[in-house]
mmCIF file of C-alpha atoms and ligand atoms in Angstrom:
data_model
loop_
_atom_site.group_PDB
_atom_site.id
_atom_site.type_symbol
_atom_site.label_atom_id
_atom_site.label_comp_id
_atom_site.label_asym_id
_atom_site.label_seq_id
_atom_site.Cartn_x
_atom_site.Cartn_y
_atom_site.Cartn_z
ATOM 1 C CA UNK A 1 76.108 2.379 84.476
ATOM 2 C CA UNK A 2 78.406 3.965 82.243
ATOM 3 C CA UNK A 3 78.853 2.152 78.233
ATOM 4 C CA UNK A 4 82.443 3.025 77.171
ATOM 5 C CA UNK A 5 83.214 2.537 73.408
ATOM 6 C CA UNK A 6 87.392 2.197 72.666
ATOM 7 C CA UNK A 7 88.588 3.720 69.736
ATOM 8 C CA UNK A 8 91.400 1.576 68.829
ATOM 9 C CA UNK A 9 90.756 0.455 65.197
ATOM 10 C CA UNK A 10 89.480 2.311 62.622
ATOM 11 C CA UNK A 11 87.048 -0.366 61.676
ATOM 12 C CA UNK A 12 83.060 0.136 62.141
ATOM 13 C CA UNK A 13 82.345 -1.546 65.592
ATOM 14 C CA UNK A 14 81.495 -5.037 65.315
ATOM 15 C CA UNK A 15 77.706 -5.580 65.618
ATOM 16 C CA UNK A 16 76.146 -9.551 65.183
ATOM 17 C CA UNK A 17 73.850 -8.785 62.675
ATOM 18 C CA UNK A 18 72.501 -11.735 60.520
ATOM 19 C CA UNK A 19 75.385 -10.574 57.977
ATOM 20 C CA UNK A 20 77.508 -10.982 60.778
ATOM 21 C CA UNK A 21 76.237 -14.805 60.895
ATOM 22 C CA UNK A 22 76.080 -15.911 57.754
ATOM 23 C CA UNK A 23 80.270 -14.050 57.584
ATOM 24 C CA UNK A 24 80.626 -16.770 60.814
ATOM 25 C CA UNK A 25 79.135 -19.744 58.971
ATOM 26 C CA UNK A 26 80.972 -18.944 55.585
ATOM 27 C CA UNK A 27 84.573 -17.981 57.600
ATOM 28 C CA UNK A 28 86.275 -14.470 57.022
ATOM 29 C CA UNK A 29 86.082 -12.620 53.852
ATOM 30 C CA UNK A 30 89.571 -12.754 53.191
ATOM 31 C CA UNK A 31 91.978 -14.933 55.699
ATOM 32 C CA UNK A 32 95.311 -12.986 54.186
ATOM 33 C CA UNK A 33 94.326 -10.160 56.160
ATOM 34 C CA UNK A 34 95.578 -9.795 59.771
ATOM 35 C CA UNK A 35 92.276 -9.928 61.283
ATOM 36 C CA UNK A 36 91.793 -5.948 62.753
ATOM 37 C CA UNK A 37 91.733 -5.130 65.896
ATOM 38 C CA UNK A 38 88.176 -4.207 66.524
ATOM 39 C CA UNK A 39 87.054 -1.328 67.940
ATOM 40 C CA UNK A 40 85.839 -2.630 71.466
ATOM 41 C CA UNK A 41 82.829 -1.906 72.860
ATOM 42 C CA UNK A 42 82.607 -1.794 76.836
ATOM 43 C CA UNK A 43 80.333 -1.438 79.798
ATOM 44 C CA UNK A 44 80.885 -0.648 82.956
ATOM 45 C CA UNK A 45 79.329 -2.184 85.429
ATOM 46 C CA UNK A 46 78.397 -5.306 83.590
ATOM 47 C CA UNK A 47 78.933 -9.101 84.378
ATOM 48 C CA UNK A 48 80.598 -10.670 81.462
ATOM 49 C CA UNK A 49 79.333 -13.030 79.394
ATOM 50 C CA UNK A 50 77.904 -16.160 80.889
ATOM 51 C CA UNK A 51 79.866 -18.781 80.897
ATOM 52 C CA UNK A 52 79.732 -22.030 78.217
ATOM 53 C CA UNK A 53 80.455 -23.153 74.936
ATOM 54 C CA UNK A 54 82.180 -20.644 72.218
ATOM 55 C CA UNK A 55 79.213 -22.230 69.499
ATOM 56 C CA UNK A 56 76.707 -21.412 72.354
ATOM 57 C CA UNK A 57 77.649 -17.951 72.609
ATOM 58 C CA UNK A 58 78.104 -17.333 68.735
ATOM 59 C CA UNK A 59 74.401 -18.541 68.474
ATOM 60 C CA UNK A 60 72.807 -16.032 70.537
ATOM 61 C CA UNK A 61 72.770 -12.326 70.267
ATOM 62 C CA UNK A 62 75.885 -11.470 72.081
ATOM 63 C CA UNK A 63 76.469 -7.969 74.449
ATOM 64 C CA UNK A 64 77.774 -6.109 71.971
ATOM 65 C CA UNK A 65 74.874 -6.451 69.673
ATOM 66 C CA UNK A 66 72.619 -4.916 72.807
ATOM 67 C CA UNK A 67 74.670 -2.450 72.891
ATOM 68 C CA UNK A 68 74.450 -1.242 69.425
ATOM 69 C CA UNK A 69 70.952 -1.646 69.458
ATOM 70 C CA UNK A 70 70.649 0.653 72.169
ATOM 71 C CA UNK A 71 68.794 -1.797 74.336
ATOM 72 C CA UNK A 72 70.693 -1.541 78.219
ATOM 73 C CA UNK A 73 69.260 0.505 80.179
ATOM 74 C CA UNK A 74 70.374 3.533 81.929
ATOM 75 C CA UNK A 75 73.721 3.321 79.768
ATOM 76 C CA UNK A 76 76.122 5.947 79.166
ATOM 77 C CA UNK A 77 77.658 5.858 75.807
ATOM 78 C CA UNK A 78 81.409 7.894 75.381
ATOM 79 C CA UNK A 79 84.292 6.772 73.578
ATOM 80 C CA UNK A 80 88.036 6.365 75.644
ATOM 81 C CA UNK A 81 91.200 6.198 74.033
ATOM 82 C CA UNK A 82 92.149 2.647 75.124
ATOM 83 C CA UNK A 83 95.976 3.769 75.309
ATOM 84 C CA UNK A 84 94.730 5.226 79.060
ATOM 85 C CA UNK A 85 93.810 1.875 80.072
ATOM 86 C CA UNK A 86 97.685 0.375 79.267
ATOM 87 C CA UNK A 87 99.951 0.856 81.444
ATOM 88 C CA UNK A 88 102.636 3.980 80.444
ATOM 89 C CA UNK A 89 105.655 1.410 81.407
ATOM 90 C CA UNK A 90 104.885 -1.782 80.070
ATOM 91 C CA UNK A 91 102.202 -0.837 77.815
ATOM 92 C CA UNK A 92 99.989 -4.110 78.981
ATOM 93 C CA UNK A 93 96.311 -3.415 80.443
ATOM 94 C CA UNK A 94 95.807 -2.030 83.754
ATOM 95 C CA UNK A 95 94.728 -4.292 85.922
ATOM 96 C CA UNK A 96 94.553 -3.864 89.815
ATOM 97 C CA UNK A 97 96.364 -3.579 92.069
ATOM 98 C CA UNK A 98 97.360 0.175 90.554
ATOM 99 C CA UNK A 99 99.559 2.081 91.889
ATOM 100 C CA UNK A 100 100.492 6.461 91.514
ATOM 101 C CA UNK A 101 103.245 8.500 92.412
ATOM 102 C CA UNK A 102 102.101 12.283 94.410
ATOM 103 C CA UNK A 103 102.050 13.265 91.262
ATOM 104 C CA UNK A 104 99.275 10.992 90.029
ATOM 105 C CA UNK A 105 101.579 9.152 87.232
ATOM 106 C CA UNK A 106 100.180 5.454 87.217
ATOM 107 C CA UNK A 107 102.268 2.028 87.069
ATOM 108 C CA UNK A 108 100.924 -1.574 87.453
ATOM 109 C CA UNK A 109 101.778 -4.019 90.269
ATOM 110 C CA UNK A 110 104.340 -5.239 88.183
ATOM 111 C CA UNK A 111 106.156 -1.955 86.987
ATOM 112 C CA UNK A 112 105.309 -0.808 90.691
ATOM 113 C CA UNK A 113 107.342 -2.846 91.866
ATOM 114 C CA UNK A 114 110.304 -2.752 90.071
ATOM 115 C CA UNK A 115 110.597 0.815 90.788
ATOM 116 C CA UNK A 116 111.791 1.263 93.917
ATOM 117 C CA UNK A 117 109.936 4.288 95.230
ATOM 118 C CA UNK A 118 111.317 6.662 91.983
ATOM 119 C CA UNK A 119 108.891 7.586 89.808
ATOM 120 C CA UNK A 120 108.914 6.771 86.112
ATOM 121 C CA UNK A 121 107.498 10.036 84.708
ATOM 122 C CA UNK A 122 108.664 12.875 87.718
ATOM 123 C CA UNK A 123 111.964 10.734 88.250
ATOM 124 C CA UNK A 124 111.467 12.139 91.993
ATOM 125 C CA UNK A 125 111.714 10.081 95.618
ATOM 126 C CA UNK A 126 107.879 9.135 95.206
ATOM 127 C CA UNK A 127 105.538 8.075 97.743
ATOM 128 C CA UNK A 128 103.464 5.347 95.965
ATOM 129 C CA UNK A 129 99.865 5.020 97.209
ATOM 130 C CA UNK A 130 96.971 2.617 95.414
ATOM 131 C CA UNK A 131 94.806 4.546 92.952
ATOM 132 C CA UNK A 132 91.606 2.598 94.391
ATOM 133 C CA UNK A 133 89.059 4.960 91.998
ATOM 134 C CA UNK A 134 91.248 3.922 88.610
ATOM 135 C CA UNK A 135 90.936 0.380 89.740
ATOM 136 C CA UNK A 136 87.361 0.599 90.341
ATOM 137 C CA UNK A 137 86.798 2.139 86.706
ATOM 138 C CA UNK A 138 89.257 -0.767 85.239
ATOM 139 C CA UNK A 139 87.462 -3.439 87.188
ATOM 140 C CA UNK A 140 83.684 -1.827 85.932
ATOM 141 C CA UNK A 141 85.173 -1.417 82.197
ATOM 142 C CA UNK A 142 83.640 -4.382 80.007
ATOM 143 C CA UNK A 143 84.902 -5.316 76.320
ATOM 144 C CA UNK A 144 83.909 -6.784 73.629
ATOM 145 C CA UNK A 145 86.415 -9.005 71.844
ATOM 146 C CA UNK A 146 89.089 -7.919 69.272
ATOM 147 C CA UNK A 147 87.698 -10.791 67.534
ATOM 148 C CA UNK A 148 84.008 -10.221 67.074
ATOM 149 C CA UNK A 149 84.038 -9.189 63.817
ATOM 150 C CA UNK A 150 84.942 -13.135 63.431
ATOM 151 C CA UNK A 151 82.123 -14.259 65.359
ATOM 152 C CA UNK A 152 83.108 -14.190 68.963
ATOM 153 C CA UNK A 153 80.685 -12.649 71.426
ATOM 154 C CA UNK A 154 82.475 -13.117 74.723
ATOM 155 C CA UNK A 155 82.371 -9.568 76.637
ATOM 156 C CA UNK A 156 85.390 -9.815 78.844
ATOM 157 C CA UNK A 157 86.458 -7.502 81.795
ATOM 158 C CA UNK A 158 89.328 -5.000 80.378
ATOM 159 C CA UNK A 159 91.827 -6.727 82.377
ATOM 160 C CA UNK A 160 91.591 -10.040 81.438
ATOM 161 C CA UNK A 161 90.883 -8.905 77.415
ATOM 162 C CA UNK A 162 94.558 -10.146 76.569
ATOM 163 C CA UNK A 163 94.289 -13.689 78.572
ATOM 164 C CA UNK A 164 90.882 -13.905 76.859
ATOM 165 C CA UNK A 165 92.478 -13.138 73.148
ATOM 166 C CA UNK A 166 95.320 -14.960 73.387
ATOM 167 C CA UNK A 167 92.550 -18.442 73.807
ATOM 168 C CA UNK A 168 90.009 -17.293 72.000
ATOM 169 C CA UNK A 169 89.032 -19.813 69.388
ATOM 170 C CA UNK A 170 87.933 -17.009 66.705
ATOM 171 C CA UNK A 171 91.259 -16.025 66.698
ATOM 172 C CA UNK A 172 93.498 -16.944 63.559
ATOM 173 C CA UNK A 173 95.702 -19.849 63.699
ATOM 174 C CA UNK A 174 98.985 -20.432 63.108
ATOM 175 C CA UNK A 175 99.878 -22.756 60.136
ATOM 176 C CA UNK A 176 101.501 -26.040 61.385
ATOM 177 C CA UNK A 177 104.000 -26.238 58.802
ATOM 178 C CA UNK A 178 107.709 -25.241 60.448
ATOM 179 C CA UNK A 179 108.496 -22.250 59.611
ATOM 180 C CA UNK A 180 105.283 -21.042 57.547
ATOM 181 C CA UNK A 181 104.082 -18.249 60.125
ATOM 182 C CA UNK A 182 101.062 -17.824 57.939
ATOM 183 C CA UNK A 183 97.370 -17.278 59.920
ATOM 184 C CA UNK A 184 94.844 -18.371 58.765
ATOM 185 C CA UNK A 185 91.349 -18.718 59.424
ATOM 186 C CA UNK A 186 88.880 -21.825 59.770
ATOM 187 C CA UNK A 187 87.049 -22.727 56.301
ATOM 188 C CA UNK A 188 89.781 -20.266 54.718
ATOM 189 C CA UNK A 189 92.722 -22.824 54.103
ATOM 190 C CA UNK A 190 93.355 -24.633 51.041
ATOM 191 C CA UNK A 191 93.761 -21.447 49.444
ATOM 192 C CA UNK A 192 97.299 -21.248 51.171
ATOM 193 C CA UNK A 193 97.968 -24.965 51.160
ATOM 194 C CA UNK A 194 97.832 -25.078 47.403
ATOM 195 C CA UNK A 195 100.025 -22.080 46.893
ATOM 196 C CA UNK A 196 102.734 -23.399 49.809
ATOM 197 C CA UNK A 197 102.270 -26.670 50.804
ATOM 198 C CA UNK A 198 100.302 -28.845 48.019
ATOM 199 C CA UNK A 199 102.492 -31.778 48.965
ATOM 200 C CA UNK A 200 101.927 -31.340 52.175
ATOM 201 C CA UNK A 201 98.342 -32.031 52.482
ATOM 202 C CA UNK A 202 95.796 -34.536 51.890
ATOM 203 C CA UNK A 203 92.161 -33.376 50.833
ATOM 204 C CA UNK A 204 89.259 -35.669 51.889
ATOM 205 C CA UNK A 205 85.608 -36.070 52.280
ATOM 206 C CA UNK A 206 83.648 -36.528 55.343
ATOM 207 C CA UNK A 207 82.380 -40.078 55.963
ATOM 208 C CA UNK A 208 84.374 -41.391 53.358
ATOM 209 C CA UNK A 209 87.429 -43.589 54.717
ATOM 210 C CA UNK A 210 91.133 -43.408 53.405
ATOM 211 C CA UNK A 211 94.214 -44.822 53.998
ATOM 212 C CA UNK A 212 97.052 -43.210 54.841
ATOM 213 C CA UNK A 213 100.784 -44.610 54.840
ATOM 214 C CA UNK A 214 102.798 -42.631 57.707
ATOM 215 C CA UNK A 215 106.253 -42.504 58.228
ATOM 216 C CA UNK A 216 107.054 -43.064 61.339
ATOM 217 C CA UNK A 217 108.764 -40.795 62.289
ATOM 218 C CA UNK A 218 106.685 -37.810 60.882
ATOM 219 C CA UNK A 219 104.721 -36.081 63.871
ATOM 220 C CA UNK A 220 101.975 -34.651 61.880
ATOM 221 C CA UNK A 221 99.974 -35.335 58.545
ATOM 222 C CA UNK A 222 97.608 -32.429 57.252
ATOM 223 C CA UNK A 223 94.149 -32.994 55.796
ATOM 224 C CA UNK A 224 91.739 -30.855 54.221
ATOM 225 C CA UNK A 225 87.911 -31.200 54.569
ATOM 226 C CA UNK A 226 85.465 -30.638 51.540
ATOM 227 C CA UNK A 227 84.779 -27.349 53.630
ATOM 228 C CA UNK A 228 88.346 -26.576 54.087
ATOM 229 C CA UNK A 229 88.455 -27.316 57.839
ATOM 230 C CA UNK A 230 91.689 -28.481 58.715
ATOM 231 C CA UNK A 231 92.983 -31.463 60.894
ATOM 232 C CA UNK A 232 96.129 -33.025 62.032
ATOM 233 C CA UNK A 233 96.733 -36.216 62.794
ATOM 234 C CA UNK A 234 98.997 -36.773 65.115
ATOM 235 C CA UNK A 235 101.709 -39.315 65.792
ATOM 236 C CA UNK A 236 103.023 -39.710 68.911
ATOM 237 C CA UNK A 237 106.040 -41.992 69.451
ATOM 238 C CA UNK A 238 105.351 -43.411 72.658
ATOM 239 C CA UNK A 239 108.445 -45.780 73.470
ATOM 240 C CA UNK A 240 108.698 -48.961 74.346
ATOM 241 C CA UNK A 241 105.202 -49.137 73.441
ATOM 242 C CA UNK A 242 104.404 -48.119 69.729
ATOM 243 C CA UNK A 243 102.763 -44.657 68.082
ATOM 244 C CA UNK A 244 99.980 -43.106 69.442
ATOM 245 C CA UNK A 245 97.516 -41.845 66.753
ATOM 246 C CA UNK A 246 95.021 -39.080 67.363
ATOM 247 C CA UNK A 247 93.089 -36.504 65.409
ATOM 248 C CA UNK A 248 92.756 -32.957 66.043
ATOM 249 C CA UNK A 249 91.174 -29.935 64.336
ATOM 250 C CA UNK A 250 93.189 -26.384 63.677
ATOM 251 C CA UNK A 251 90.915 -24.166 64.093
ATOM 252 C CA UNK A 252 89.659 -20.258 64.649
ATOM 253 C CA UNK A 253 86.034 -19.700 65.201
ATOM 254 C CA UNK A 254 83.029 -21.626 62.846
ATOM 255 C CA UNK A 255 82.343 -24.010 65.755
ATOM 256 C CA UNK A 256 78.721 -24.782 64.243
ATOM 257 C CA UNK A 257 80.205 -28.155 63.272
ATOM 258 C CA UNK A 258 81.790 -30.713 64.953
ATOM 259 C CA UNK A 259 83.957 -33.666 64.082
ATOM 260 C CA UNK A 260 84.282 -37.280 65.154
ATOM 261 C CA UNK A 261 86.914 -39.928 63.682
ATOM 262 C CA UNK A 262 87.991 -43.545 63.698
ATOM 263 C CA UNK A 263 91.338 -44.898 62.929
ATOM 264 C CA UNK A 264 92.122 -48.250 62.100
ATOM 265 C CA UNK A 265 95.435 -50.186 62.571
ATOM 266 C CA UNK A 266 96.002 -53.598 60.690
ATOM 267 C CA UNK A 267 99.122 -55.609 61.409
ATOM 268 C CA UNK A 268 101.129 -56.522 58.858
ATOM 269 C CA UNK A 269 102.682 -59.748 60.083
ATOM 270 C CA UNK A 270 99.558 -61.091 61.586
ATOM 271 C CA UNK A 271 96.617 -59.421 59.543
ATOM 272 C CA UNK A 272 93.821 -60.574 62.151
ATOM 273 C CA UNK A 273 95.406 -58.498 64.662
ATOM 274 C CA UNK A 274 93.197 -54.891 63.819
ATOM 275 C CA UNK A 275 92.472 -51.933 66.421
ATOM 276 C CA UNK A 276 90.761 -49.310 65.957
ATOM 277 C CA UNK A 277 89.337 -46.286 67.396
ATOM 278 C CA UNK A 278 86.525 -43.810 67.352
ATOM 279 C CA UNK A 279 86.710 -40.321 69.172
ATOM 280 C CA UNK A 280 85.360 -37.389 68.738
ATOM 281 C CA UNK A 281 87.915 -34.611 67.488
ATOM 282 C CA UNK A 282 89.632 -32.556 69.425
ATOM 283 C CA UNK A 283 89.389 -28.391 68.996
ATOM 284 C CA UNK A 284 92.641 -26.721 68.749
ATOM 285 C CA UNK A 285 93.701 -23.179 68.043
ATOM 286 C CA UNK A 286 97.688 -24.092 67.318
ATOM 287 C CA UNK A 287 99.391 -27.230 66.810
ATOM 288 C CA UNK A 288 102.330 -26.989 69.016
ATOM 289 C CA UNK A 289 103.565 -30.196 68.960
ATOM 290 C CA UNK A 290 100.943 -31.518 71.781
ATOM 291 C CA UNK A 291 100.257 -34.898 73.162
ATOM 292 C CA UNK A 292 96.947 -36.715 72.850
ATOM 293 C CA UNK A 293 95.218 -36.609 75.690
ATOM 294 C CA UNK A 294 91.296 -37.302 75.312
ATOM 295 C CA UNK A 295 92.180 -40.373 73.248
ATOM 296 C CA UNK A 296 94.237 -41.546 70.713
ATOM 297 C CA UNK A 297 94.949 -44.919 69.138
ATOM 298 C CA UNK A 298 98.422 -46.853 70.215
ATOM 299 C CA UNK A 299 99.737 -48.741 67.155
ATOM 300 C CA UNK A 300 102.313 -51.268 68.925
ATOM 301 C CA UNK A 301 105.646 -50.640 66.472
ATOM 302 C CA UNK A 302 105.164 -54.201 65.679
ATOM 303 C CA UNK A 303 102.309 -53.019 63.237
ATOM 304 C CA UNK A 304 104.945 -51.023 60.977
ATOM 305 C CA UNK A 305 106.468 -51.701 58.190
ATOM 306 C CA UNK A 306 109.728 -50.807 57.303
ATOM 307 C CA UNK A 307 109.279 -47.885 59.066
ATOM 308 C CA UNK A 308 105.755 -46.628 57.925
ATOM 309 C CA UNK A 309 102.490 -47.735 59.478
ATOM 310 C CA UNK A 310 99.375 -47.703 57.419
ATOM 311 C CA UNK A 311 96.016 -46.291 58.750
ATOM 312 C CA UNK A 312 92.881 -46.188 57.721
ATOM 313 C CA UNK A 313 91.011 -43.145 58.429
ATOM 314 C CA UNK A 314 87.306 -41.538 58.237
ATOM 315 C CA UNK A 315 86.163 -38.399 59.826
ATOM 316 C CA UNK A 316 82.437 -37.476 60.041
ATOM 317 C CA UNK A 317 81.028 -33.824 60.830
ATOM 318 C CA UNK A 318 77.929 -33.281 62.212
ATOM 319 C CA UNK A 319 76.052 -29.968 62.888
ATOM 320 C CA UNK A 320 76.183 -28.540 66.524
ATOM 321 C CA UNK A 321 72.676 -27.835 67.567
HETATM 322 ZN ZN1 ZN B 1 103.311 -1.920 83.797
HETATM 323 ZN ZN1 ZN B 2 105.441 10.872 89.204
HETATM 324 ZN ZN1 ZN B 3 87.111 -13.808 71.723
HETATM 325 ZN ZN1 ZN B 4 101.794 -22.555 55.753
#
């Protein structure tokens, strides 16, 4: 069992020490920066992380850290430039099937076959053949991910580290605003509300309800927890029936909480017609204009009032243990 160490960043590697913890539970030192891309630390031979919940695996000592502490046994530690593992065409990771030229000069099932039997690199008639040894060392190679140093511990197989990355909840979110662009980081977001958007967003405090007047046909509102998580609620216009209402959290990583909500709808015309609805939160890592779909509340458009419908809203957090 070889341990492979990728010297792509020139940051320390990322270790989950208890500084690395209490870093988690506080959120990122300083969300402005683009989060680096941490040097990744990889073992061949491994079985990735076991499946379950992102919190799970932040709570408990994650691959990486056994690594650093020297603790697998019979490991081989060397460092590889990670730019062998990409692919020389299409610069994504190798992943089998891999294919070579006589010449040895590598291309990916997808380049491969685009090439029709000319070599990139020789530009000669080639006869392609599968490099079964580079798969095997691709398949063996295991990763850490780019986000540790945020508090994921997921070790991923090489070829699936970009899939993994591009879900990973530790990774930074995109602000919902149109047009913003700026990611940001859970616990790490009223900093760049206040600068940008202080109109834009409405602070409140967990357990305490407020009302909210919505426009109708506004698809989001912002709020901002006391601890600077940040949610969305959502409006959904769901003709011929009414709006559907549903809370969701923006978020990247710090999933030691979790959030519940209740909405209530009170008709105007007919004031003893009330719904409401409690649910817990949903996790999400960018808004992108989705559709409730673990629950939401349905506000018939008879409950509006010229054109705004009034809600009143609590959300509770509660610790994940
Ligand atoms: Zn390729
Ligand atoms: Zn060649
Ligand atoms: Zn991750
Ligand atoms: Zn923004």
């Amino acid at each position: 069992m070889a341990k492979f160490t990728l010297d792509d960043a020139d940051d320390d590697p990322p270790v989950a020490t208890a500084r690395d913890k209490r870093k988690r539970d506080d959120g990122p030192a300083d969300a402005e920066d683009e989060p680096p891309r941490a040097r990744g630390s990889a073992v061949a031979g491994r079985e990735p992380a076991a499946p379950g919940a992102e919190a799970e695996a932040a709570g408990r000592r994650g691959p990486a850290e056994e690594m650093a502490n020297g603790e697998v046994e019979g490991g081989l530690s060397v460092q590889i430039d990670p730019d062998v593992l990409d692919c020389s065409i299409c610069f994504e990771s190798l992943r089998p099937p891999l294919y070579q030229c006589q010449n040895g000069h590598v291309a990916c099932f997808s380049c491969w076959s685009k090439l029709s039997n000319k070599c990139h690199i020789c530009s000669r008639d080639a006869k392609f053949a599968r490099n079964i040894a580079l798969e095997k060392i691709v398949e063996s190679i295991k990763s850490s991910c780019s986000y540790a140093k945020w508090g994921c511990c997921k070790f991923i197989n090489y070829a699936q580290r970009d899939a993994h990355e591009e879900a990973c909840l530790f990774a930074p979110s995109v602000c919902p605003i149109s047009n913003c662009g700026y990611r940001g980081f859970t616990g790490r977001w009223s900093g760049h509300f206040l600068t940008s958007h202080s109109s834009d967003v409405m602070r409140f405090i967990y357990g305490q309800p407020f009302e909210v007047n919505i426009e109708v046909s506004v698809p989001f509102l912002v709020f901002l927890g006391e601890d600077d998580h940040l949610f969305l609620l959502q409006n959904n216009n769901l003709t011929p029936f009414g709006h559907a209402f549903s809370v969701v959290c923006l978020r990247s990583g710090n999933l030691n909480w979790m959030f519940s909500y209740q909405i209530e709808a009170t008709s105007r015309k007919k004031p003893e017609n009330r719904l409401q609805l409690k649910a817990s939160v949903t996790n999400t890592r960018q808004w992108t204009g989705i559709y409730p779909s673990e629950a939401f509340l349905l506000v018939p458009f008879d409950f509006c009032h010229s054109s705004n419908i009034v809600l009143n809203i609590s959300i509770e957090r509660y610790a994940v243990v």
